[in-house]
Amino acid sequence: MNIKQLARKNIQALTPYQSARRIGGSGDIWLNANEFPHAPFYQLNTQTLNRYPQPQPHALLAAYARYAGVNEEQIIATRGADEAIELLIRTFCEPNEDAVLYCPPTYGMYGVSAETFGIERRIVPLKENWQLDIPAVKIALPEVKLVYVCSPNNPTGNLINPDDLRELLAMTEQRALVIVDEAYIEFCPEHTLTSWLNTYPNLVILRTLSKAFALAGLRCGFALAQSDIIQMLLKTIAPYPIPMPVADIAEQALSADNRAVLQKNITEIVENRQWFAHALPICECVDKVFDSNTNWLLVSFHNAENVFQKLSEAGIVVRNQSAQPGLDNCLRITIGTLEECQKTLAVLCAMNTMGTAI
Ligand SMILES: *Cc1c(COP(=O)(O)O)cnc(C)c1O
């Protein structure tokens, strides 16, 4: 029996998401997945593992509502933001009829999730300045139910112009949802769109504890939207998506004490990023360091392939973005500890323009 032929045709054809963990690598400096460099320590407060958890743990929603400045009815907790990306497609898109739209270079899961459900992908590249091509989006809108926009955008690191987002929300009203992925918003909190939720009935905001909160291993994310959207998503989500230990630790992470730690962590990463961005242009192999509102730097090199290789030989794992449209010779380097930034800089500065040893 040929199991491959038994699978759905779109799954037979699917290239799965190339996550940092799936690609792997070897070394002791991991700067490829935008994780926080130190592990936080938590102990479980709840020990009732014989019982099913609450479908949407009330205390967790209350804590995140307080943190984000929204009402509890405007939140759904998910297994990472990745589950929310998929849940929206399963809830709003009719296979073989509807489409999702996104604008590369951007996060890869919007396309992969659409493919697994047989939903057409409308791809409208960002303009050269990495902003939305609003006229091109407008032309591509028929059949589109969901528009995914990442801001700050992974992997380019820039914010999407809020005036363009307003125009997008207006032109999609009554026909599509606009999903703004704020996975990195803690690094530029003044730019969150949460205050728009009461104005725009078709706005959804994605959040996660995986990046600034240093909890990628926990798998906890959120979607924020007006309550009628949240009610629809609650129909589709699995019965007990948030394990009790996850809710327990996530609640602790949102406590006042831990939010002070979060602030300190963000300051450390932003300072390291500024130091690193300032230092990188002295290395011969570096072509350009792009501005970043996040916990990584996108860097273009004269020969990214060789640089990637040399970093990996030195035990430093970064993410190659060269395959994304417009990102030839670009590597994305997560900001780690200051020591990790310094070690990376030393390896880079020991290369010539071609990315070989000086
Ligand atoms: C990391 C990331 C996610 C996924 O976050 P999880 O909560 O870990 O699933 C979503 N969107 C973007 C842009 C990301 O970089």
PDB file of N, CA, C and O in Angstrom, residues 102-167:
ATOM      1  N   TYR A 102      -1.051  37.232   1.559  1.00  0.00           N
ATOM      2  CA  TYR A 102       0.056  37.699   2.399  1.00  0.00           C
ATOM      3  C   TYR A 102       1.154  38.256   1.501  1.00  0.00           C
ATOM      4  O   TYR A 102       1.117  38.078   0.278  1.00  0.00           O
ATOM      5  N   CYS A 103       2.110  38.940   2.127  1.00  0.00           N
ATOM      6  CA  CYS A 103       3.030  39.798   1.376  1.00  0.00           C
ATOM      7  C   CYS A 103       4.487  39.491   1.724  1.00  0.00           C
ATOM      8  O   CYS A 103       5.030  40.059   2.672  1.00  0.00           O
ATOM      9  N   PRO A 104       5.127  38.596   0.965  1.00  0.00           N
ATOM     10  CA  PRO A 104       6.519  38.272   1.267  1.00  0.00           C
ATOM     11  C   PRO A 104       7.490  39.381   0.832  1.00  0.00           C
ATOM     12  O   PRO A 104       7.126  40.175  -0.038  1.00  0.00           O
ATOM     13  N   PRO A 105       8.701  39.465   1.403  1.00  0.00           N
ATOM     14  CA  PRO A 105       9.228  38.508   2.371  1.00  0.00           C
ATOM     15  C   PRO A 105       8.538  38.635   3.725  1.00  0.00           C
ATOM     16  O   PRO A 105       8.495  39.727   4.294  1.00  0.00           O
ATOM     17  N   THR A 106       8.014  37.510   4.240  1.00  0.00           N
ATOM     18  CA  THR A 106       7.358  37.526   5.545  1.00  0.00           C
ATOM     19  C   THR A 106       7.402  36.143   6.165  1.00  0.00           C
ATOM     20  O   THR A 106       8.043  35.227   5.632  1.00  0.00           O
ATOM     21  N   TYR A 107       6.700  35.983   7.279  1.00  0.00           N
ATOM     22  CA  TYR A 107       6.687  34.726   8.037  1.00  0.00           C
ATOM     23  C   TYR A 107       6.080  33.593   7.196  1.00  0.00           C
ATOM     24  O   TYR A 107       5.039  33.782   6.546  1.00  0.00           O
ATOM     25  N   GLY A 108       6.703  32.419   7.219  1.00  0.00           N
ATOM     26  CA  GLY A 108       6.335  31.337   6.301  1.00  0.00           C
ATOM     27  C   GLY A 108       5.066  30.573   6.616  1.00  0.00           C
ATOM     28  O   GLY A 108       4.499  29.911   5.744  1.00  0.00           O
ATOM     29  N   MET A 109       4.572  30.673   7.869  1.00  0.00           N
ATOM     30  CA  MET A 109       3.452  29.802   8.243  1.00  0.00           C
ATOM     31  C   MET A 109       2.118  30.203   7.629  1.00  0.00           C
ATOM     32  O   MET A 109       1.202  29.390   7.558  1.00  0.00           O
ATOM     33  N   TYR A 110       1.968  31.470   7.197  1.00  0.00           N
ATOM     34  CA  TYR A 110       0.685  31.856   6.589  1.00  0.00           C
ATOM     35  C   TYR A 110       0.435  30.995   5.345  1.00  0.00           C
ATOM     36  O   TYR A 110      -0.655  30.471   5.137  1.00  0.00           O
ATOM     37  N   GLY A 111       1.470  30.858   4.537  1.00  0.00           N
ATOM     38  CA  GLY A 111       1.345  30.070   3.313  1.00  0.00           C
ATOM     39  C   GLY A 111       1.211  28.580   3.587  1.00  0.00           C
ATOM     40  O   GLY A 111       0.364  27.906   2.989  1.00  0.00           O
ATOM     41  N   VAL A 112       2.025  28.067   4.508  1.00  0.00           N
ATOM     42  CA  VAL A 112       1.997  26.621   4.791  1.00  0.00           C
ATOM     43  C   VAL A 112       0.638  26.217   5.367  1.00  0.00           C
ATOM     44  O   VAL A 112       0.038  25.216   4.955  1.00  0.00           O
ATOM     45  N   SER A 113       0.107  27.016   6.312  1.00  0.00           N
ATOM     46  CA  SER A 113      -1.198  26.680   6.903  1.00  0.00           C
ATOM     47  C   SER A 113      -2.294  26.681   5.837  1.00  0.00           C
ATOM     48  O   SER A 113      -3.160  25.809   5.831  1.00  0.00           O
ATOM     49  N   ALA A 114      -2.263  27.660   4.939  1.00  0.00           N
ATOM     50  CA  ALA A 114      -3.268  27.713   3.867  1.00  0.00           C
ATOM     51  C   ALA A 114      -3.168  26.460   2.997  1.00  0.00           C
ATOM     52  O   ALA A 114      -4.182  25.824   2.672  1.00  0.00           O
ATOM     53  N   GLU A 115      -1.953  26.075   2.655  1.00  0.00           N
ATOM     54  CA  GLU A 115      -1.770  24.899   1.799  1.00  0.00           C
ATOM     55  C   GLU A 115      -2.313  23.630   2.432  1.00  0.00           C
ATOM     56  O   GLU A 115      -2.900  22.791   1.745  1.00  0.00           O
ATOM     57  N   THR A 116      -2.091  23.449   3.742  1.00  0.00           N
ATOM     58  CA  THR A 116      -2.555  22.203   4.365  1.00  0.00           C
ATOM     59  C   THR A 116      -4.071  22.079   4.308  1.00  0.00           C
ATOM     60  O   THR A 116      -4.595  20.978   4.377  1.00  0.00           O
ATOM     61  N   PHE A 117      -4.782  23.205   4.194  1.00  0.00           N
ATOM     62  CA  PHE A 117      -6.248  23.128   4.134  1.00  0.00           C
ATOM     63  C   PHE A 117      -6.801  23.328   2.729  1.00  0.00           C
ATOM     64  O   PHE A 117      -8.009  23.475   2.562  1.00  0.00           O
ATOM     65  N   GLY A 118      -5.925  23.339   1.727  1.00  0.00           N
ATOM     66  CA  GLY A 118      -6.396  23.472   0.357  1.00  0.00           C
ATOM     67  C   GLY A 118      -6.974  24.844   0.072  1.00  0.00           C
ATOM     68  O   GLY A 118      -7.951  24.984  -0.670  1.00  0.00           O
ATOM     69  N   ILE A 119      -6.413  25.865   0.694  1.00  0.00           N
ATOM     70  CA  ILE A 119      -6.880  27.239   0.484  1.00  0.00           C
ATOM     71  C   ILE A 119      -5.902  27.953  -0.443  1.00  0.00           C
ATOM     72  O   ILE A 119      -4.686  27.898  -0.243  1.00  0.00           O
ATOM     73  N   GLU A 120      -6.457  28.629  -1.428  1.00  0.00           N
ATOM     74  CA  GLU A 120      -5.593  29.320  -2.393  1.00  0.00           C
ATOM     75  C   GLU A 120      -4.786  30.420  -1.712  1.00  0.00           C
ATOM     76  O   GLU A 120      -5.274  31.104  -0.802  1.00  0.00           O
ATOM     77  N   ARG A 121      -3.524  30.589  -2.168  1.00  0.00           N
ATOM     78  CA  ARG A 121      -2.656  31.628  -1.618  1.00  0.00           C
ATOM     79  C   ARG A 121      -2.506  32.745  -2.640  1.00  0.00           C
ATOM     80  O   ARG A 121      -2.093  32.518  -3.764  1.00  0.00           O
ATOM     81  N   ARG A 122      -2.877  33.962  -2.248  1.00  0.00           N
ATOM     82  CA  ARG A 122      -2.639  35.134  -3.102  1.00  0.00           C
ATOM     83  C   ARG A 122      -1.400  35.823  -2.552  1.00  0.00           C
ATOM     84  O   ARG A 122      -1.416  36.279  -1.395  1.00  0.00           O
ATOM     85  N   ILE A 123      -0.369  35.875  -3.361  1.00  0.00           N
ATOM     86  CA  ILE A 123       0.908  36.405  -2.887  1.00  0.00           C
ATOM     87  C   ILE A 123       1.177  37.752  -3.556  1.00  0.00           C
ATOM     88  O   ILE A 123       1.284  37.832  -4.775  1.00  0.00           O
ATOM     89  N   VAL A 124       1.193  38.804  -2.735  1.00  0.00           N
ATOM     90  CA  VAL A 124       1.452  40.162  -3.240  1.00  0.00           C
ATOM     91  C   VAL A 124       2.721  40.666  -2.548  1.00  0.00           C
ATOM     92  O   VAL A 124       2.673  41.068  -1.391  1.00  0.00           O
ATOM     93  N   PRO A 125       3.874  40.618  -3.236  1.00  0.00           N
ATOM     94  CA  PRO A 125       5.125  40.993  -2.566  1.00  0.00           C
ATOM     95  C   PRO A 125       5.081  42.404  -1.983  1.00  0.00           C
ATOM     96  O   PRO A 125       4.377  43.277  -2.502  1.00  0.00           O
ATOM     97  N   LEU A 126       5.814  42.608  -0.899  1.00  0.00           N
ATOM     98  CA  LEU A 126       5.996  43.953  -0.363  1.00  0.00           C
ATOM     99  C   LEU A 126       6.726  44.790  -1.402  1.00  0.00           C
ATOM    100  O   LEU A 126       7.420  44.258  -2.272  1.00  0.00           O
ATOM    101  N   LYS A 127       6.570  46.115  -1.316  1.00  0.00           N
ATOM    102  CA  LYS A 127       7.319  47.003  -2.210  1.00  0.00           C
ATOM    103  C   LYS A 127       8.789  46.972  -1.804  1.00  0.00           C
ATOM    104  O   LYS A 127       9.161  46.388  -0.797  1.00  0.00           O
ATOM    105  N   GLU A 128       9.637  47.658  -2.582  1.00  0.00           N
ATOM    106  CA  GLU A 128      11.075  47.628  -2.309  1.00  0.00           C
ATOM    107  C   GLU A 128      11.417  48.191  -0.927  1.00  0.00           C
ATOM    108  O   GLU A 128      12.397  47.793  -0.308  1.00  0.00           O
ATOM    109  N   ASN A 129      10.565  49.098  -0.416  1.00  0.00           N
ATOM    110  CA  ASN A 129      10.804  49.643   0.928  1.00  0.00           C
ATOM    111  C   ASN A 129      10.162  48.779   2.011  1.00  0.00           C
ATOM    112  O   ASN A 129      10.039  49.210   3.150  1.00  0.00           O
ATOM    113  N   TRP A 130       9.720  47.568   1.633  1.00  0.00           N
ATOM    114  CA  TRP A 130       9.109  46.601   2.561  1.00  0.00           C
ATOM    115  C   TRP A 130       7.818  47.107   3.177  1.00  0.00           C
ATOM    116  O   TRP A 130       7.473  46.784   4.304  1.00  0.00           O
ATOM    117  N   GLN A 131       7.085  47.946   2.428  1.00  0.00           N
ATOM    118  CA  GLN A 131       5.742  48.363   2.829  1.00  0.00           C
ATOM    119  C   GLN A 131       4.724  47.698   1.909  1.00  0.00           C
ATOM    120  O   GLN A 131       5.069  47.171   0.864  1.00  0.00           O
ATOM    121  N   LEU A 132       3.442  47.732   2.335  1.00  0.00           N
ATOM    122  CA  LEU A 132       2.383  47.084   1.565  1.00  0.00           C
ATOM    123  C   LEU A 132       2.191  47.775   0.218  1.00  0.00           C
ATOM    124  O   LEU A 132       2.214  49.003   0.133  1.00  0.00           O
ATOM    125  N   ASP A 133       1.973  46.970  -0.809  1.00  0.00           N
ATOM    126  CA  ASP A 133       1.627  47.490  -2.133  1.00  0.00           C
ATOM    127  C   ASP A 133       0.094  47.541  -2.190  1.00  0.00           C
ATOM    128  O   ASP A 133      -0.560  46.621  -2.685  1.00  0.00           O
ATOM    129  N   ILE A 134      -0.464  48.637  -1.649  1.00  0.00           N
ATOM    130  CA  ILE A 134      -1.915  48.706  -1.455  1.00  0.00           C
ATOM    131  C   ILE A 134      -2.708  48.543  -2.766  1.00  0.00           C
ATOM    132  O   ILE A 134      -3.669  47.764  -2.812  1.00  0.00           O
ATOM    133  N   PRO A 135      -2.323  49.227  -3.865  1.00  0.00           N
ATOM    134  CA  PRO A 135      -3.085  49.016  -5.108  1.00  0.00           C
ATOM    135  C   PRO A 135      -3.063  47.557  -5.572  1.00  0.00           C
ATOM    136  O   PRO A 135      -4.092  47.022  -6.016  1.00  0.00           O
ATOM    137  N   ALA A 136      -1.909  46.879  -5.442  1.00  0.00           N
ATOM    138  CA  ALA A 136      -1.818  45.473  -5.867  1.00  0.00           C
ATOM    139  C   ALA A 136      -2.648  44.571  -4.951  1.00  0.00           C
ATOM    140  O   ALA A 136      -3.283  43.608  -5.420  1.00  0.00           O
ATOM    141  N   VAL A 137      -2.678  44.888  -3.647  1.00  0.00           N
ATOM    142  CA  VAL A 137      -3.503  44.115  -2.719  1.00  0.00           C
ATOM    143  C   VAL A 137      -4.970  44.261  -3.107  1.00  0.00           C
ATOM    144  O   VAL A 137      -5.729  43.294  -3.146  1.00  0.00           O
ATOM    145  N   LYS A 138      -5.363  45.494  -3.433  1.00  0.00           N
ATOM    146  CA  LYS A 138      -6.759  45.765  -3.781  1.00  0.00           C
ATOM    147  C   LYS A 138      -7.208  44.924  -4.981  1.00  0.00           C
ATOM    148  O   LYS A 138      -8.276  44.316  -4.969  1.00  0.00           O
ATOM    149  N   ILE A 139      -6.341  44.836  -5.978  1.00  0.00           N
ATOM    150  CA  ILE A 139      -6.657  44.052  -7.182  1.00  0.00           C
ATOM    151  C   ILE A 139      -6.791  42.566  -6.851  1.00  0.00           C
ATOM    152  O   ILE A 139      -7.617  41.864  -7.429  1.00  0.00           O
ATOM    153  N   ALA A 140      -5.986  42.100  -5.885  1.00  0.00           N
ATOM    154  CA  ALA A 140      -5.953  40.660  -5.576  1.00  0.00           C
ATOM    155  C   ALA A 140      -7.045  40.242  -4.592  1.00  0.00           C
ATOM    156  O   ALA A 140      -7.162  39.065  -4.256  1.00  0.00           O
ATOM    157  N   LEU A 141      -7.884  41.187  -4.114  1.00  0.00           N
ATOM    158  CA  LEU A 141      -8.805  40.881  -3.009  1.00  0.00           C
ATOM    159  C   LEU A 141      -9.997  39.949  -3.294  1.00  0.00           C
ATOM    160  O   LEU A 141     -10.452  39.263  -2.386  1.00  0.00           O
ATOM    161  N   PRO A 142     -10.542  39.891  -4.522  1.00  0.00           N
ATOM    162  CA  PRO A 142     -11.698  39.007  -4.710  1.00  0.00           C
ATOM    163  C   PRO A 142     -11.390  37.582  -4.219  1.00  0.00           C
ATOM    164  O   PRO A 142     -10.295  37.090  -4.457  1.00  0.00           O
ATOM    165  N   GLU A 143     -12.318  36.944  -3.549  1.00  0.00           N
ATOM    166  CA  GLU A 143     -12.213  35.610  -2.933  1.00  0.00           C
ATOM    167  C   GLU A 143     -11.369  35.580  -1.655  1.00  0.00           C
ATOM    168  O   GLU A 143     -11.344  34.573  -0.959  1.00  0.00           O
ATOM    169  N   VAL A 144     -10.633  36.659  -1.365  1.00  0.00           N
ATOM    170  CA  VAL A 144      -9.765  36.633  -0.185  1.00  0.00           C
ATOM    171  C   VAL A 144     -10.606  36.828   1.085  1.00  0.00           C
ATOM    172  O   VAL A 144     -11.388  37.758   1.175  1.00  0.00           O
ATOM    173  N   LYS A 145     -10.432  35.904   2.048  1.00  0.00           N
ATOM    174  CA  LYS A 145     -11.132  35.998   3.333  1.00  0.00           C
ATOM    175  C   LYS A 145     -10.202  36.502   4.445  1.00  0.00           C
ATOM    176  O   LYS A 145     -10.659  37.066   5.428  1.00  0.00           O
ATOM    177  N   LEU A 146      -8.913  36.215   4.316  1.00  0.00           N
ATOM    178  CA  LEU A 146      -7.954  36.578   5.357  1.00  0.00           C
ATOM    179  C   LEU A 146      -6.735  37.234   4.733  1.00  0.00           C
ATOM    180  O   LEU A 146      -6.198  36.722   3.750  1.00  0.00           O
ATOM    181  N   VAL A 147      -6.314  38.371   5.315  1.00  0.00           N
ATOM    182  CA  VAL A 147      -5.072  39.027   4.888  1.00  0.00           C
ATOM    183  C   VAL A 147      -4.126  38.999   6.089  1.00  0.00           C
ATOM    184  O   VAL A 147      -4.462  39.539   7.152  1.00  0.00           O
ATOM    185  N   TYR A 148      -2.977  38.345   5.939  1.00  0.00           N
ATOM    186  CA  TYR A 148      -2.000  38.283   7.028  1.00  0.00           C
ATOM    187  C   TYR A 148      -0.926  39.347   6.813  1.00  0.00           C
ATOM    188  O   TYR A 148      -0.288  39.389   5.754  1.00  0.00           O
ATOM    189  N   VAL A 149      -0.731  40.183   7.842  1.00  0.00           N
ATOM    190  CA  VAL A 149       0.315  41.212   7.800  1.00  0.00           C
ATOM    191  C   VAL A 149       1.122  41.084   9.088  1.00  0.00           C
ATOM    192  O   VAL A 149       0.549  41.048  10.173  1.00  0.00           O
ATOM    193  N   CYS A 150       2.427  41.018   8.967  1.00  0.00           N
ATOM    194  CA  CYS A 150       3.285  40.861  10.137  1.00  0.00           C
ATOM    195  C   CYS A 150       3.945  42.212  10.433  1.00  0.00           C
ATOM    196  O   CYS A 150       4.597  42.778   9.562  1.00  0.00           O
ATOM    197  N   SER A 151       3.759  42.749  11.667  1.00  0.00           N
ATOM    198  CA  SER A 151       4.310  44.072  11.995  1.00  0.00           C
ATOM    199  C   SER A 151       4.691  44.142  13.470  1.00  0.00           C
ATOM    200  O   SER A 151       3.822  44.049  14.319  1.00  0.00           O
ATOM    201  N   PRO A 152       5.980  44.286  13.818  1.00  0.00           N
ATOM    202  CA  PRO A 152       7.113  44.346  12.898  1.00  0.00           C
ATOM    203  C   PRO A 152       7.263  43.041  12.116  1.00  0.00           C
ATOM    204  O   PRO A 152       6.972  41.976  12.636  1.00  0.00           O
ATOM    205  N   ASN A 153       7.700  43.196  10.858  1.00  0.00           N
ATOM    206  CA  ASN A 153       7.684  42.061   9.945  1.00  0.00           C
ATOM    207  C   ASN A 153       8.915  41.160  10.117  1.00  0.00           C
ATOM    208  O   ASN A 153      10.044  41.639  10.116  1.00  0.00           O
ATOM    209  N   ASN A 154       8.651  39.857  10.241  1.00  0.00           N
ATOM    210  CA  ASN A 154       9.698  38.854  10.241  1.00  0.00           C
ATOM    211  C   ASN A 154       9.872  38.382   8.795  1.00  0.00           C
ATOM    212  O   ASN A 154       8.891  37.935   8.222  1.00  0.00           O
ATOM    213  N   PRO A 155      11.039  38.466   8.164  1.00  0.00           N
ATOM    214  CA  PRO A 155      12.361  38.732   8.723  1.00  0.00           C
ATOM    215  C   PRO A 155      12.911  40.136   8.449  1.00  0.00           C
ATOM    216  O   PRO A 155      14.076  40.373   8.745  1.00  0.00           O
ATOM    217  N   THR A 156      12.115  41.086   7.915  1.00  0.00           N
ATOM    218  CA  THR A 156      12.737  42.358   7.512  1.00  0.00           C
ATOM    219  C   THR A 156      12.947  43.292   8.712  1.00  0.00           C
ATOM    220  O   THR A 156      13.795  44.179   8.654  1.00  0.00           O
ATOM    221  N   GLY A 157      12.151  43.128   9.790  1.00  0.00           N
ATOM    222  CA  GLY A 157      12.377  43.872  11.026  1.00  0.00           C
ATOM    223  C   GLY A 157      11.693  45.233  11.095  1.00  0.00           C
ATOM    224  O   GLY A 157      11.757  45.904  12.126  1.00  0.00           O
ATOM    225  N   ASN A 158      11.023  45.668  10.011  1.00  0.00           N
ATOM    226  CA  ASN A 158      10.387  46.990   9.995  1.00  0.00           C
ATOM    227  C   ASN A 158       8.917  46.901  10.378  1.00  0.00           C
ATOM    228  O   ASN A 158       8.282  45.844  10.267  1.00  0.00           O
ATOM    229  N   LEU A 159       8.378  48.057  10.809  1.00  0.00           N
ATOM    230  CA  LEU A 159       6.946  48.169  11.077  1.00  0.00           C
ATOM    231  C   LEU A 159       6.214  48.452   9.769  1.00  0.00           C
ATOM    232  O   LEU A 159       6.766  49.087   8.863  1.00  0.00           O
ATOM    233  N   ILE A 160       4.975  47.989   9.680  1.00  0.00           N
ATOM    234  CA  ILE A 160       4.145  48.314   8.514  1.00  0.00           C
ATOM    235  C   ILE A 160       3.447  49.647   8.805  1.00  0.00           C
ATOM    236  O   ILE A 160       2.927  49.868   9.906  1.00  0.00           O
ATOM    237  N   ASN A 161       3.464  50.514   7.802  1.00  0.00           N
ATOM    238  CA  ASN A 161       2.887  51.847   7.906  1.00  0.00           C
ATOM    239  C   ASN A 161       1.416  51.797   8.357  1.00  0.00           C
ATOM    240  O   ASN A 161       0.580  51.194   7.687  1.00  0.00           O
ATOM    241  N   PRO A 162       1.084  52.432   9.506  1.00  0.00           N
ATOM    242  CA  PRO A 162      -0.291  52.357  10.031  1.00  0.00           C
ATOM    243  C   PRO A 162      -1.338  52.956   9.083  1.00  0.00           C
ATOM    244  O   PRO A 162      -2.474  52.488   9.054  1.00  0.00           O
ATOM    245  N   ASP A 163      -0.959  53.960   8.296  1.00  0.00           N
ATOM    246  CA  ASP A 163      -1.933  54.531   7.341  1.00  0.00           C
ATOM    247  C   ASP A 163      -2.328  53.488   6.298  1.00  0.00           C
ATOM    248  O   ASP A 163      -3.495  53.396   5.898  1.00  0.00           O
ATOM    249  N   ASP A 164      -1.345  52.686   5.860  1.00  0.00           N
ATOM    250  CA  ASP A 164      -1.654  51.611   4.904  1.00  0.00           C
ATOM    251  C   ASP A 164      -2.563  50.559   5.548  1.00  0.00           C
ATOM    252  O   ASP A 164      -3.471  50.019   4.902  1.00  0.00           O
ATOM    253  N   LEU A 165      -2.316  50.280   6.830  1.00  0.00           N
ATOM    254  CA  LEU A 165      -3.152  49.289   7.519  1.00  0.00           C
ATOM    255  C   LEU A 165      -4.588  49.791   7.651  1.00  0.00           C
ATOM    256  O   LEU A 165      -5.538  49.025   7.487  1.00  0.00           O
ATOM    257  N   ARG A 166      -4.742  51.096   7.914  1.00  0.00           N
ATOM    258  CA  ARG A 166      -6.099  51.664   7.979  1.00  0.00           C
ATOM    259  C   ARG A 166      -6.811  51.521   6.637  1.00  0.00           C
ATOM    260  O   ARG A 166      -7.987  51.170   6.565  1.00  0.00           O
ATOM    261  N   GLU A 167      -6.057  51.786   5.572  1.00  0.00           N
ATOM    262  CA  GLU A 167      -6.645  51.670   4.235  1.00  0.00           C
ATOM    263  C   GLU A 167      -7.025  50.215   3.947  1.00  0.00           C
ATOM    264  O   GLU A 167      -8.098  49.934   3.411  1.00  0.00           O
TER     265      GLU A 167
END
